[in-house]
Amino acid sequence: MTQDVHHTKSIDVCLTPELLHQYSLDNKIAVIVDILRATSCMVTGLAHGVKEIVPVSTLEECLALQSQGYLAAAERDGSRAEGFDMGNSPFEYMKERVVGKKVAVTTTNGTLTLNKSLDAKEILIGAFLNIAALTEYLKLQEEDIIIVCAGWKGKFNLEDTLFAGALCHALKNDFEFACDAPLAAEAMYLTAKNDMASYMKNSAHAKRLGKLNVIDDIEFCIQESIYDVIPVLYGESLVPLRQ
Amino acid sequence: MTQDVHHTKSIDVCLTPELLHQYSLDNKIAVIVDILRATSCMVTGLAHGVKEIVPVSTLEECLALQSQGYLAAAERDGSRAEGFDMGNSPFEYMKERVVGKKVAVTTTNGTLTLNKSLDAKEILIGAFLNIAALTEYLKLQEEDIIIVCAGWKGKFNLEDTLFAGALCHALKNDFEFACDAPLAAEAMYLTAKNDMASYMKNSAHAKRLGKLNVIDDIEFCIQESIYDVIPVLYGESLVPLRQ
């Protein structure tokens, strides 16, 4: 009789990129989360026919790619940066002009978080918009998972943690929680899930965005599983994962 | 008619000392929290007649004070360090031999957190054991408050966040939540409060401590408001706050 020597797969949550140095990403799948609004936009764009999305750190790099024919998307402090084709609203990623195009994007928190996660074996983009597809894919993988929340300028935020909690909850029968952060995120999600919209309105980030008239964006971004696409980092580009 | 120019007092939560650099402590009251078990022990000790408690960073400093007549208390990775008078169980802080004594203490997370918070205007020690007294005192203050969770080796932990949530909840009519962390901590506390004991048993830290046979300590530390003492840092010592 052979012993069961299966590795117990684990799932962990890093609440802000400022804590990422405490985690090993070796041989892990990293799920990057910036619900309002970077990763929601990435999922929306690829679902609507964007060919690939290249995340860059600076406005200058983004403009350099614009001059090579990319659509340039840039957000700073919640608004579209001057001189760019697109800002950070998911509705801009649904327009006909994006179909078949390459998009270069830089955002306050999302791009930075992705760049800090490059040691992972595979980097996926998560959002409520694709959570069912993401869950189904992850269940079949053998690697440990780390969900990396973008937060807001290095601090914890509510919406990314709620997503992390939702994903941990969905995967808890297949993955062991690695520490208290998945447990806490799941508890928050279970508290909030039946009234996500009003719960989100209390968040600091929603209040910031509310001032920028993007309530429609928030309502869009908290919809669960309206898209099946899972963006994966391939070289320097996010493209749809082929399964 | 005069304008209302009162400063809106705010309360914030720093989820681990690794995030403390993102916060200003200027002119704030810092409440240090390490529920399992450093700050619970400090409250218990002062309530039971310890004269003062001196937190130090290293085992060596702690032993140096022992040679000057202090009781020396040291915990590393959850257990009493070799050669010390006391470990980190609150029950050790109730014994008759502590009455009127000075105690030098070093712990894995609690002391470090306190030392990182020295820029605050006032440093108080919080625990479930003294939460009502702490709440009543804080309500009367004009300063902003920051609750600094010790966490576990730099990571988020459940029990300190639950305490932070309880204190935020108790103070929400008097202080505005400064960001999402107080909101999240409060939500977790409200989810857990009716069954704190079983909730805590799921925490990573409780599991670690469980292995060390300190379930009694955990049950003791989650009792609310059994003591009225509020330890305050005065010079290099924690002493009872005089109101």
Short mmCIF file of C-alpha atoms in Angstrom, two decimals:
data_model
loop_
_atom_site.label_atom_id
_atom_site.label_comp_id
_atom_site.label_asym_id
_atom_site.label_seq_id
_atom_site.Cartn_x
_atom_site.Cartn_y
_atom_site.Cartn_z
CA MET A 1 0.00 0.00 0.00
CA THR A 2 1.40 3.36 -0.98
CA GLN A 3 1.33 6.37 1.29
CA ASP A 4 -0.56 9.42 0.20
CA VAL A 5 2.27 11.86 -0.29
CA HIS A 6 0.26 14.59 -1.98
CA HIS A 7 1.39 18.07 -1.11
CA THR A 8 -1.33 19.97 0.76
CA LYS A 9 -1.95 22.96 -1.43
CA SER A 10 -2.22 26.29 0.36
CA ILE A 11 -3.71 29.68 -0.37
CA ASP A 12 -2.47 32.90 1.16
CA VAL A 13 -3.38 36.58 0.99
CA CYS A 14 -0.95 39.48 0.98
CA LEU A 15 -3.05 42.45 2.09
CA THR A 16 -0.85 45.14 0.52
CA PRO A 17 2.24 45.07 -1.73
CA GLU A 18 4.14 46.64 1.19
CA LEU A 19 3.99 43.26 2.93
CA LEU A 20 5.07 41.22 -0.09
CA HIS A 21 8.67 40.88 1.10
CA GLN A 22 7.37 38.61 3.87
CA TYR A 23 6.10 36.04 1.40
CA SER A 24 7.90 33.63 -0.88
CA LEU A 25 6.50 33.61 -4.41
CA ASP A 26 8.66 30.70 -5.51
CA ASN A 27 6.70 28.19 -7.53
CA LYS A 28 3.43 29.91 -6.62
CA ILE A 29 0.59 31.22 -8.70
CA ALA A 30 0.09 34.91 -7.91
CA VAL A 31 -3.36 36.39 -8.42
CA ILE A 32 -3.11 40.17 -8.70
CA VAL A 33 -6.13 42.14 -7.49
CA ASP A 34 -6.97 45.81 -7.90
CA ILE A 35 -10.75 45.76 -8.04
CA LEU A 36 -11.14 49.55 -8.35
CA ARG A 37 -10.20 49.49 -11.10
CA ALA A 38 -7.03 48.19 -12.75
CA THR A 39 -7.63 44.44 -12.76
CA SER A 40 -11.35 44.87 -13.48
CA CYS A 41 -10.35 46.89 -16.55
CA MET A 42 -7.84 44.26 -17.67
CA VAL A 43 -10.45 41.51 -17.53
CA THR A 44 -13.03 43.71 -19.28
CA GLY A 45 -10.61 44.70 -22.02
CA LEU A 46 -9.50 41.18 -22.89
CA ALA A 47 -13.13 40.03 -22.77
CA HIS A 48 -14.03 42.73 -25.29
CA GLY A 49 -11.31 41.91 -27.79
CA VAL A 50 -8.23 43.80 -26.65
CA LYS A 51 -5.32 41.78 -28.07
CA GLU A 52 -2.90 42.31 -25.20
CA ILE A 53 -2.29 44.65 -22.31
CA VAL A 54 1.19 45.78 -21.33
CA PRO A 55 1.45 47.12 -17.79
CA VAL A 56 4.18 49.72 -17.33
CA SER A 57 5.34 51.68 -14.31
CA THR A 58 5.57 55.24 -15.59
CA LEU A 59 3.58 57.67 -17.69
CA GLU A 60 6.67 58.10 -19.90
CA GLU A 61 6.89 54.38 -20.75
CA CYS A 62 3.20 54.42 -21.49
CA LEU A 63 3.54 57.35 -23.91
CA ALA A 64 6.53 55.69 -25.57
CA LEU A 65 4.34 52.69 -26.38
CA GLN A 66 1.57 55.03 -27.57
CA SER A 67 3.99 56.35 -30.19
CA GLN A 68 4.45 52.73 -31.33
CA GLY A 69 0.72 52.33 -31.96
CA TYR A 70 -0.53 51.16 -28.59
CA LEU A 71 -3.58 52.73 -27.00
CA ALA A 72 -2.23 54.42 -23.89
CA ALA A 73 -4.22 54.17 -20.66
CA ALA A 74 -3.14 56.00 -17.55
CA GLU A 75 -4.68 56.74 -14.21
CA ARG A 76 -3.17 58.80 -11.45
CA ASP A 77 -5.02 59.35 -8.17
CA GLY A 78 -8.25 58.06 -9.65
CA SER A 79 -8.44 60.18 -12.84
CA ARG A 80 -7.29 59.87 -16.46
CA ALA A 81 -3.84 61.37 -16.94
CA GLU A 82 -3.52 64.18 -19.48
CA GLY A 83 -2.62 63.24 -23.07
CA PHE A 84 -3.71 59.61 -22.79
CA ASP A 85 -6.25 57.69 -24.89
CA MET A 86 -7.97 56.06 -21.96
CA GLY A 87 -8.24 56.37 -18.21
CA ASN A 88 -9.15 53.60 -15.81
CA SER A 89 -12.87 53.09 -16.34
CA PRO A 90 -13.95 49.60 -17.45
CA PHE A 91 -16.45 51.22 -19.82
CA GLU A 92 -13.55 52.59 -21.87
CA TYR A 93 -12.38 49.01 -22.33
CA MET A 94 -15.65 48.00 -24.01
CA LYS A 95 -15.52 50.42 -26.91
CA GLU A 96 -15.16 49.20 -30.47
CA ARG A 97 -11.92 51.03 -30.93
CA VAL A 98 -10.13 48.67 -28.50
CA VAL A 99 -10.90 45.50 -30.50
CA GLY A 100 -7.72 43.87 -31.76
CA LYS A 101 -5.58 46.62 -30.23
CA LYS A 102 -2.66 46.53 -27.87
CA VAL A 103 -3.09 48.66 -24.75
CA ALA A 104 -0.28 50.03 -22.60
CA VAL A 105 -1.48 50.81 -19.09
CA THR A 106 -0.10 52.41 -15.97
CA THR A 107 -2.07 52.80 -12.75
CA THR A 108 -1.33 54.00 -9.25
CA ASN A 109 -1.39 50.67 -7.45
CA GLY A 110 -2.13 47.82 -9.84
CA THR A 111 0.95 48.02 -12.05
CA LEU A 112 3.26 48.40 -9.07
CA THR A 113 1.75 45.34 -7.43
CA LEU A 114 2.17 43.28 -10.57
CA ASN A 115 5.79 44.34 -10.94
CA LYS A 116 6.51 43.33 -7.35
CA SER A 117 5.08 39.86 -8.01
CA LEU A 118 7.30 38.85 -10.91
CA ASP A 119 9.02 36.06 -8.96
CA ALA A 120 5.85 33.99 -9.06
CA LYS A 121 5.68 30.98 -11.36
CA GLU A 122 2.52 32.28 -13.00
CA ILE A 123 0.80 35.65 -12.70
CA LEU A 124 -2.96 35.86 -13.18
CA ILE A 125 -5.33 38.81 -13.03
CA GLY A 126 -8.33 38.51 -10.74
CA ALA A 127 -11.54 40.49 -10.44
CA PHE A 128 -15.11 39.80 -9.39
CA LEU A 129 -15.86 39.94 -13.11
CA ASN A 130 -13.98 36.65 -13.78
CA ILE A 131 -14.02 34.98 -10.36
CA ALA A 132 -15.87 31.81 -11.40
CA ALA A 133 -13.52 31.10 -14.31
CA LEU A 134 -10.54 31.85 -12.11
CA THR A 135 -11.81 29.53 -9.39
CA GLU A 136 -12.37 26.66 -11.79
CA TYR A 137 -8.88 27.06 -13.23
CA LEU A 138 -7.13 27.35 -9.87
CA LYS A 139 -8.87 24.29 -8.43
CA LEU A 140 -7.09 22.18 -11.03
CA GLN A 141 -3.61 23.51 -10.31
CA GLU A 142 -1.03 21.87 -8.05
CA GLU A 143 0.81 25.03 -7.04
CA ASP A 144 0.19 27.10 -3.93
CA ILE A 145 -1.65 30.35 -4.52
CA ILE A 146 -0.97 33.83 -3.24
CA ILE A 147 -3.52 36.57 -3.78
CA VAL A 148 -1.75 39.92 -3.88
CA CYS A 149 -4.00 42.87 -3.06
CA ALA A 150 -2.95 46.17 -4.60
CA GLY A 151 -4.44 48.20 -1.77
CA TRP A 152 -4.29 51.98 -1.93
CA LYS A 153 -0.86 53.57 -1.90
CA GLY A 154 0.54 50.76 0.18
CA LYS A 155 -2.33 50.57 2.65
CA PHE A 156 -4.93 47.89 3.12
CA ASN A 157 -8.15 48.42 1.24
CA LEU A 158 -11.58 46.93 1.53
CA GLU A 159 -12.52 45.98 -2.01
CA ASP A 160 -9.37 43.99 -2.79
CA THR A 161 -9.63 42.17 0.52
CA LEU A 162 -13.29 41.33 -0.15
CA PHE A 163 -12.29 39.81 -3.48
CA ALA A 164 -9.47 37.86 -1.81
CA GLY A 165 -12.00 36.60 0.72
CA ALA A 166 -14.41 35.55 -2.02
CA LEU A 167 -11.69 33.61 -3.82
CA CYS A 168 -10.42 31.98 -0.60
CA HIS A 169 -13.97 30.97 0.24
CA ALA A 170 -14.46 29.44 -3.20
CA LEU A 171 -11.20 27.50 -2.93
CA LYS A 172 -11.26 26.45 0.72
CA ASN A 173 -12.12 22.83 0.01
CA ASP A 174 -9.10 22.50 -2.26
CA PHE A 175 -6.53 24.71 -0.55
CA GLU A 176 -5.49 25.15 3.07
CA PHE A 177 -5.43 28.69 4.47
CA ALA A 178 -1.77 29.55 5.04
CA CYS A 179 -2.25 32.15 7.82
CA ASP A 180 -4.79 34.51 9.36
CA ALA A 181 -5.14 36.81 6.36
CA PRO A 182 -7.21 34.35 4.28
CA LEU A 183 -9.36 33.66 7.33
CA ALA A 184 -9.97 37.36 7.93
CA ALA A 185 -10.60 38.12 4.28
CA GLU A 186 -13.11 35.27 4.06
CA ALA A 187 -14.92 36.48 7.19
CA MET A 188 -15.19 39.95 5.71
CA TYR A 189 -16.50 38.60 2.44
CA LEU A 190 -19.12 36.48 4.17
CA THR A 191 -20.25 39.51 6.14
CA ALA A 192 -20.45 41.73 3.07
CA LYS A 193 -21.54 39.40 0.28
CA ASN A 194 -25.29 39.87 0.48
CA ASP A 195 -25.00 43.62 0.32
CA MET A 196 -21.76 44.26 -1.46
CA ALA A 197 -22.87 47.51 -3.08
CA SER A 198 -23.80 49.34 0.10
CA TYR A 199 -20.87 47.80 1.92
CA MET A 200 -18.52 49.14 -0.71
CA LYS A 201 -19.99 52.62 -0.51
CA ASN A 202 -18.52 52.87 2.98
CA SER A 203 -15.02 52.10 1.80
CA ALA A 204 -12.49 54.89 1.76
CA HIS A 205 -11.64 54.17 -1.85
CA ALA A 206 -15.26 54.24 -2.95
CA LYS A 207 -15.62 57.60 -1.23
CA ARG A 208 -12.57 58.88 -3.09
CA LEU A 209 -13.90 57.54 -6.38
CA GLY A 210 -17.40 58.77 -5.58
CA LYS A 211 -16.05 62.27 -5.69
CA LEU A 212 -14.82 61.53 -9.20
CA ASN A 213 -18.30 60.47 -10.38
CA VAL A 214 -17.45 56.86 -10.98
CA ILE A 215 -20.27 55.17 -9.09
CA ASP A 216 -21.17 53.39 -12.33
CA ASP A 217 -17.67 51.91 -12.43
CA ILE A 218 -18.02 50.58 -8.90
CA GLU A 219 -21.38 48.97 -9.62
CA PHE A 220 -19.90 47.39 -12.72
CA CYS A 221 -16.77 46.10 -10.97
CA ILE A 222 -18.62 44.26 -8.20
CA GLN A 223 -20.57 42.08 -10.63
CA GLU A 224 -19.51 38.45 -10.26
CA SER A 225 -18.46 36.22 -13.14
CA ILE A 226 -19.77 38.07 -16.17
CA TYR A 227 -16.61 37.17 -18.12
CA ASP A 228 -14.72 33.91 -18.58
CA VAL A 229 -11.36 35.34 -19.59
CA ILE A 230 -8.37 34.98 -17.26
CA PRO A 231 -5.55 37.41 -18.09
CA VAL A 232 -2.12 35.82 -17.66
CA LEU A 233 1.25 37.53 -17.85
CA TYR A 234 3.14 36.17 -20.84
CA GLY A 235 6.48 37.89 -21.34
CA GLU A 236 5.60 41.53 -20.71
CA SER A 237 2.00 41.30 -21.83
CA LEU A 238 -1.28 40.22 -20.31
CA VAL A 239 -3.11 37.94 -22.69
CA PRO A 240 -6.04 35.55 -22.31
CA LEU A 241 -5.02 32.29 -20.65
CA ARG A 242 -5.43 29.37 -23.04
CA GLN A 243 -6.56 26.24 -21.21
CA MET B 1 -22.57 83.42 14.19
CA THR B 2 -19.38 81.44 14.66
CA GLN B 3 -18.40 78.52 12.51
CA ASP B 4 -17.93 75.15 14.09
CA VAL B 5 -14.19 74.74 13.74
CA HIS B 6 -13.82 71.66 15.92
CA HIS B 7 -11.28 69.20 14.62
CA THR B 8 -12.97 65.95 13.64
CA LYS B 9 -11.15 63.35 15.67
CA SER B 10 -10.13 60.24 13.76
CA ILE B 11 -9.22 56.67 14.61
CA ASP B 12 -7.00 54.49 12.47
CA VAL B 13 -5.66 50.94 12.60
CA CYS B 14 -2.19 49.83 11.55
CA LEU B 15 -2.57 46.10 10.88
CA THR B 16 1.08 45.21 11.39
CA PRO B 17 4.17 47.15 12.53
CA GLU B 18 5.58 46.58 9.03
CA LEU B 19 3.07 49.15 7.76
CA LEU B 20 3.76 51.73 10.44
CA HIS B 21 6.00 53.85 8.19
CA GLN B 22 2.87 54.76 6.21
CA TYR B 23 1.29 56.48 9.20
CA SER B 24 2.09 59.69 10.99
CA LEU B 25 2.14 59.31 14.76
CA ASP B 26 2.59 63.04 15.38
CA ASN B 27 0.35 64.27 18.14
CA LYS B 28 -1.56 60.97 18.17
CA ILE B 29 -2.38 58.54 20.93
CA ALA B 30 -1.03 55.11 20.01
CA VAL B 31 -2.74 52.06 21.46
CA ILE B 32 -0.42 49.07 21.28
CA VAL B 33 -2.09 45.68 20.93
CA ASP B 34 -0.64 42.20 21.25
CA ILE B 35 -3.56 40.21 22.59
CA LEU B 36 -1.72 36.85 22.65
CA ARG B 37 -0.14 37.71 24.96
CA ALA B 38 2.17 40.66 25.60
CA THR B 39 -0.33 43.47 26.15
CA SER B 40 -2.75 41.18 27.99
CA CYS B 41 0.11 40.34 30.37
CA MET B 42 0.99 44.02 30.87
CA VAL B 43 -2.58 44.89 31.83
CA THR B 44 -2.83 41.84 34.10
CA GLY B 45 0.48 42.60 35.81
CA LEU B 46 -0.29 46.24 36.60
CA ALA B 47 -3.79 45.22 37.75
CA HIS B 48 -2.21 42.73 40.16
CA GLY B 49 0.26 45.14 41.73
CA VAL B 50 3.32 45.12 39.49
CA LYS B 51 4.94 48.52 40.06
CA GLU B 52 6.20 49.09 36.54
CA ILE B 53 7.02 47.15 33.40
CA VAL B 54 10.01 47.98 31.24
CA PRO B 55 9.80 46.64 27.69
CA VAL B 56 13.18 45.91 26.14
CA SER B 57 14.16 44.59 22.74
CA THR B 58 16.69 41.88 23.54
CA LEU B 59 17.14 38.98 25.92
CA GLU B 60 20.47 40.54 26.96
CA GLU B 61 18.91 43.84 28.03
CA CYS B 62 16.29 41.89 29.91
CA LEU B 63 18.92 39.87 31.81
CA ALA B 64 20.88 43.04 32.56
CA LEU B 65 17.81 44.45 34.31
CA GLN B 66 17.32 41.11 36.10
CA SER B 67 20.75 41.60 37.65
CA GLN B 68 19.51 44.98 38.94
CA GLY B 69 16.59 43.37 40.77
CA TYR B 70 13.92 43.31 38.12
CA LEU B 71 11.89 40.20 37.47
CA ALA B 72 12.84 39.18 33.95
CA ALA B 73 10.13 37.99 31.56
CA ALA B 74 10.95 36.72 28.11
CA GLU B 75 9.09 34.94 25.39
CA ARG B 76 10.48 33.77 22.08
CA ASP B 77 8.28 32.00 19.56
CA GLY B 78 5.56 31.45 22.13
CA SER B 79 7.59 29.90 24.98
CA ARG B 80 9.49 31.14 28.04
CA ALA B 81 13.12 31.80 27.25
CA GLU B 82 15.72 29.90 29.27
CA GLY B 83 17.04 31.54 32.44
CA PHE B 84 14.13 33.95 32.91
CA ASP B 85 11.80 34.39 35.87
CA MET B 86 8.67 34.53 33.83
CA GLY B 87 7.40 33.74 30.35
CA ASN B 88 4.44 35.31 28.64
CA SER B 89 1.43 33.79 30.40
CA PRO B 90 -0.94 36.24 32.11
CA PHE B 91 -1.25 33.79 35.00
CA GLU B 92 2.40 34.41 35.86
CA TYR B 93 1.52 38.08 36.26
CA MET B 94 -1.03 37.35 38.99
CA LYS B 95 1.32 35.69 41.45
CA GLU B 96 2.04 37.27 44.81
CA ARG B 97 5.73 37.53 44.02
CA VAL B 98 5.06 40.21 41.37
CA VAL B 99 3.40 42.66 43.80
CA GLY B 100 5.41 45.86 44.11
CA LYS B 101 8.05 44.56 41.71
CA LYS B 102 9.52 45.96 38.56
CA VAL B 103 9.35 43.64 35.58
CA ALA B 104 11.58 43.76 32.52
CA VAL B 105 9.95 42.12 29.52
CA THR B 106 10.88 41.21 25.98
CA THR B 107 8.52 39.48 23.57
CA THR B 108 8.63 38.52 19.90
CA ASN B 109 6.20 41.09 18.54
CA GLY B 110 4.86 43.31 21.31
CA THR B 111 8.05 45.04 22.37
CA LEU B 112 9.10 45.66 18.80
CA THR B 113 5.75 47.24 18.02
CA LEU B 114 5.96 49.50 21.04
CA ASN B 115 9.47 50.62 20.12
CA LYS B 116 8.34 51.49 16.60
CA SER B 117 5.57 53.68 18.01
CA LEU B 118 7.66 56.02 20.13
CA ASP B 119 6.86 59.08 17.98
CA ALA B 120 3.32 59.10 19.30
CA LYS B 121 2.27 61.77 21.81
CA GLU B 122 1.07 59.13 24.26
CA ILE B 123 1.44 55.36 24.21
CA LEU B 124 -1.20 53.21 25.86
CA ILE B 125 -1.50 49.46 26.20
CA GLY B 126 -4.73 47.84 25.05
CA ALA B 127 -6.24 44.42 25.61
CA PHE B 128 -9.73 42.98 25.82
CA LEU B 129 -9.05 42.84 29.56
CA ASN B 130 -9.14 46.66 29.88
CA ILE B 131 -11.17 47.69 26.84
CA ALA B 132 -13.99 49.45 28.71
CA ALA B 133 -11.62 51.60 30.75
CA LEU B 134 -9.59 52.36 27.65
CA THR B 135 -12.71 53.35 25.72
CA GLU B 136 -13.92 55.68 28.44
CA TYR B 137 -10.54 57.39 28.64
CA LEU B 138 -10.10 57.73 24.87
CA LYS B 139 -13.56 59.22 24.38
CA LEU B 140 -12.49 62.21 26.45
CA GLN B 141 -9.29 62.90 24.52
CA GLU B 142 -8.92 65.43 21.72
CA GLU B 143 -6.10 63.67 19.87
CA ASP B 144 -6.45 61.31 16.94
CA ILE B 145 -5.93 57.65 17.79
CA ILE B 146 -3.94 54.97 16.05
CA ILE B 147 -4.27 51.36 17.11
CA VAL B 148 -1.05 49.52 16.33
CA CYS B 149 -1.46 45.76 16.00
CA ALA B 150 1.63 43.71 16.80
CA GLY B 151 0.67 40.92 14.42
CA TRP B 152 2.88 37.87 14.13
CA LYS B 153 6.41 38.41 12.86
CA GLY B 154 5.32 41.30 10.71
CA LYS B 155 2.20 39.66 9.34
CA PHE B 156 -1.43 40.44 9.98
CA ASN B 157 -3.06 38.44 12.75
CA LEU B 158 -6.62 37.80 13.71
CA GLU B 159 -6.73 38.45 17.44
CA ASP B 160 -5.12 41.88 17.37
CA THR B 161 -7.37 42.93 14.49
CA LEU B 162 -10.43 41.73 16.40
CA PHE B 163 -9.42 43.88 19.34
CA ALA B 164 -8.82 46.85 17.05
CA GLY B 165 -12.28 46.30 15.60
CA ALA B 166 -13.84 46.15 19.05
CA LEU B 167 -12.20 49.43 20.05
CA CYS B 168 -13.11 51.14 16.77
CA HIS B 169 -16.69 49.98 17.23
CA ALA B 170 -16.80 51.35 20.77
CA LEU B 171 -15.40 54.71 19.64
CA LYS B 172 -17.18 55.19 16.32
CA ASN B 173 -19.59 57.81 17.61
CA ASP B 174 -16.69 59.95 18.79
CA PHE B 175 -14.04 59.32 16.15
CA GLU B 176 -14.17 59.15 12.37
CA PHE B 177 -12.65 56.08 10.69
CA ALA B 178 -9.50 57.28 8.90
CA CYS B 179 -9.37 54.58 6.21
CA ASP B 180 -10.56 51.06 5.35
CA ALA B 181 -8.62 49.26 8.06
CA PRO B 182 -10.90 50.41 10.93
CA LEU B 183 -13.93 49.51 8.80
CA ALA B 184 -12.59 46.03 8.08
CA ALA B 185 -11.51 45.41 11.67
CA GLU B 186 -14.93 46.48 12.93
CA ALA B 187 -16.69 44.15 10.46
CA MET B 188 -14.54 41.26 11.62
CA TYR B 189 -15.24 42.03 15.26
CA LEU B 190 -18.99 42.21 14.67
CA THR B 191 -18.84 38.85 12.87
CA ALA B 192 -16.84 37.22 15.65
CA LYS B 193 -18.04 38.85 18.83
CA ASN B 194 -20.77 36.41 19.81
CA ASP B 195 -18.49 33.44 19.53
CA MET B 196 -15.04 34.85 20.07
CA ALA B 197 -13.62 31.70 21.63
CA SER B 198 -14.36 29.35 18.78
CA TYR B 199 -13.50 32.04 16.26
CA MET B 200 -10.11 32.46 17.86
CA LYS B 201 -9.42 28.75 17.80
CA ASN B 202 -9.27 28.96 14.01
CA SER B 203 -6.59 31.61 14.06
CA ALA B 204 -3.11 30.65 13.02
CA HIS B 205 -1.67 32.07 16.21
CA ALA B 206 -4.10 30.18 18.43
CA LYS B 207 -3.12 27.00 16.61
CA ARG B 208 0.53 27.74 17.25
CA LEU B 209 -0.17 28.49 20.91
CA GLY B 210 -2.50 25.52 21.16
CA LYS B 211 0.48 23.32 20.52
CA LEU B 212 2.16 24.94 23.49
CA ASN B 213 -0.74 24.10 25.81
CA VAL B 214 -1.82 27.64 26.45
CA ILE B 215 -5.54 27.31 25.76
CA ASP B 216 -6.16 28.66 29.28
CA ASP B 217 -4.20 31.77 28.38
CA ILE B 218 -6.32 32.33 25.29
CA GLU B 219 -9.57 31.95 27.19
CA PHE B 220 -8.28 34.38 29.79
CA CYS B 221 -7.09 36.97 27.26
CA ILE B 222 -10.42 37.25 25.42
CA GLN B 223 -12.34 38.26 28.54
CA GLU B 224 -13.60 41.82 28.20
CA SER B 225 -13.07 44.56 30.77
CA ILE B 226 -12.12 42.61 33.88
CA TYR B 227 -9.51 45.26 34.77
CA ASP B 228 -9.65 49.06 34.90
CA VAL B 229 -5.95 49.77 34.64
CA ILE B 230 -4.57 51.45 31.52
CA PRO B 231 -0.81 51.02 31.17
CA VAL B 232 0.86 54.15 29.80
CA LEU B 233 4.47 54.56 28.73
CA TYR B 234 6.17 57.03 31.06
CA GLY B 235 9.84 57.44 30.29
CA GLU B 236 10.92 53.88 29.65
CA SER B 237 8.37 52.23 31.89
CA LEU B 238 4.76 51.21 31.61
CA VAL B 239 2.86 52.38 34.66
CA PRO B 240 -0.85 52.74 35.48
CA LEU B 241 -2.35 55.86 33.88
CA ARG B 242 -3.49 58.33 36.53
CA GLN B 243 -6.65 60.14 35.48
#
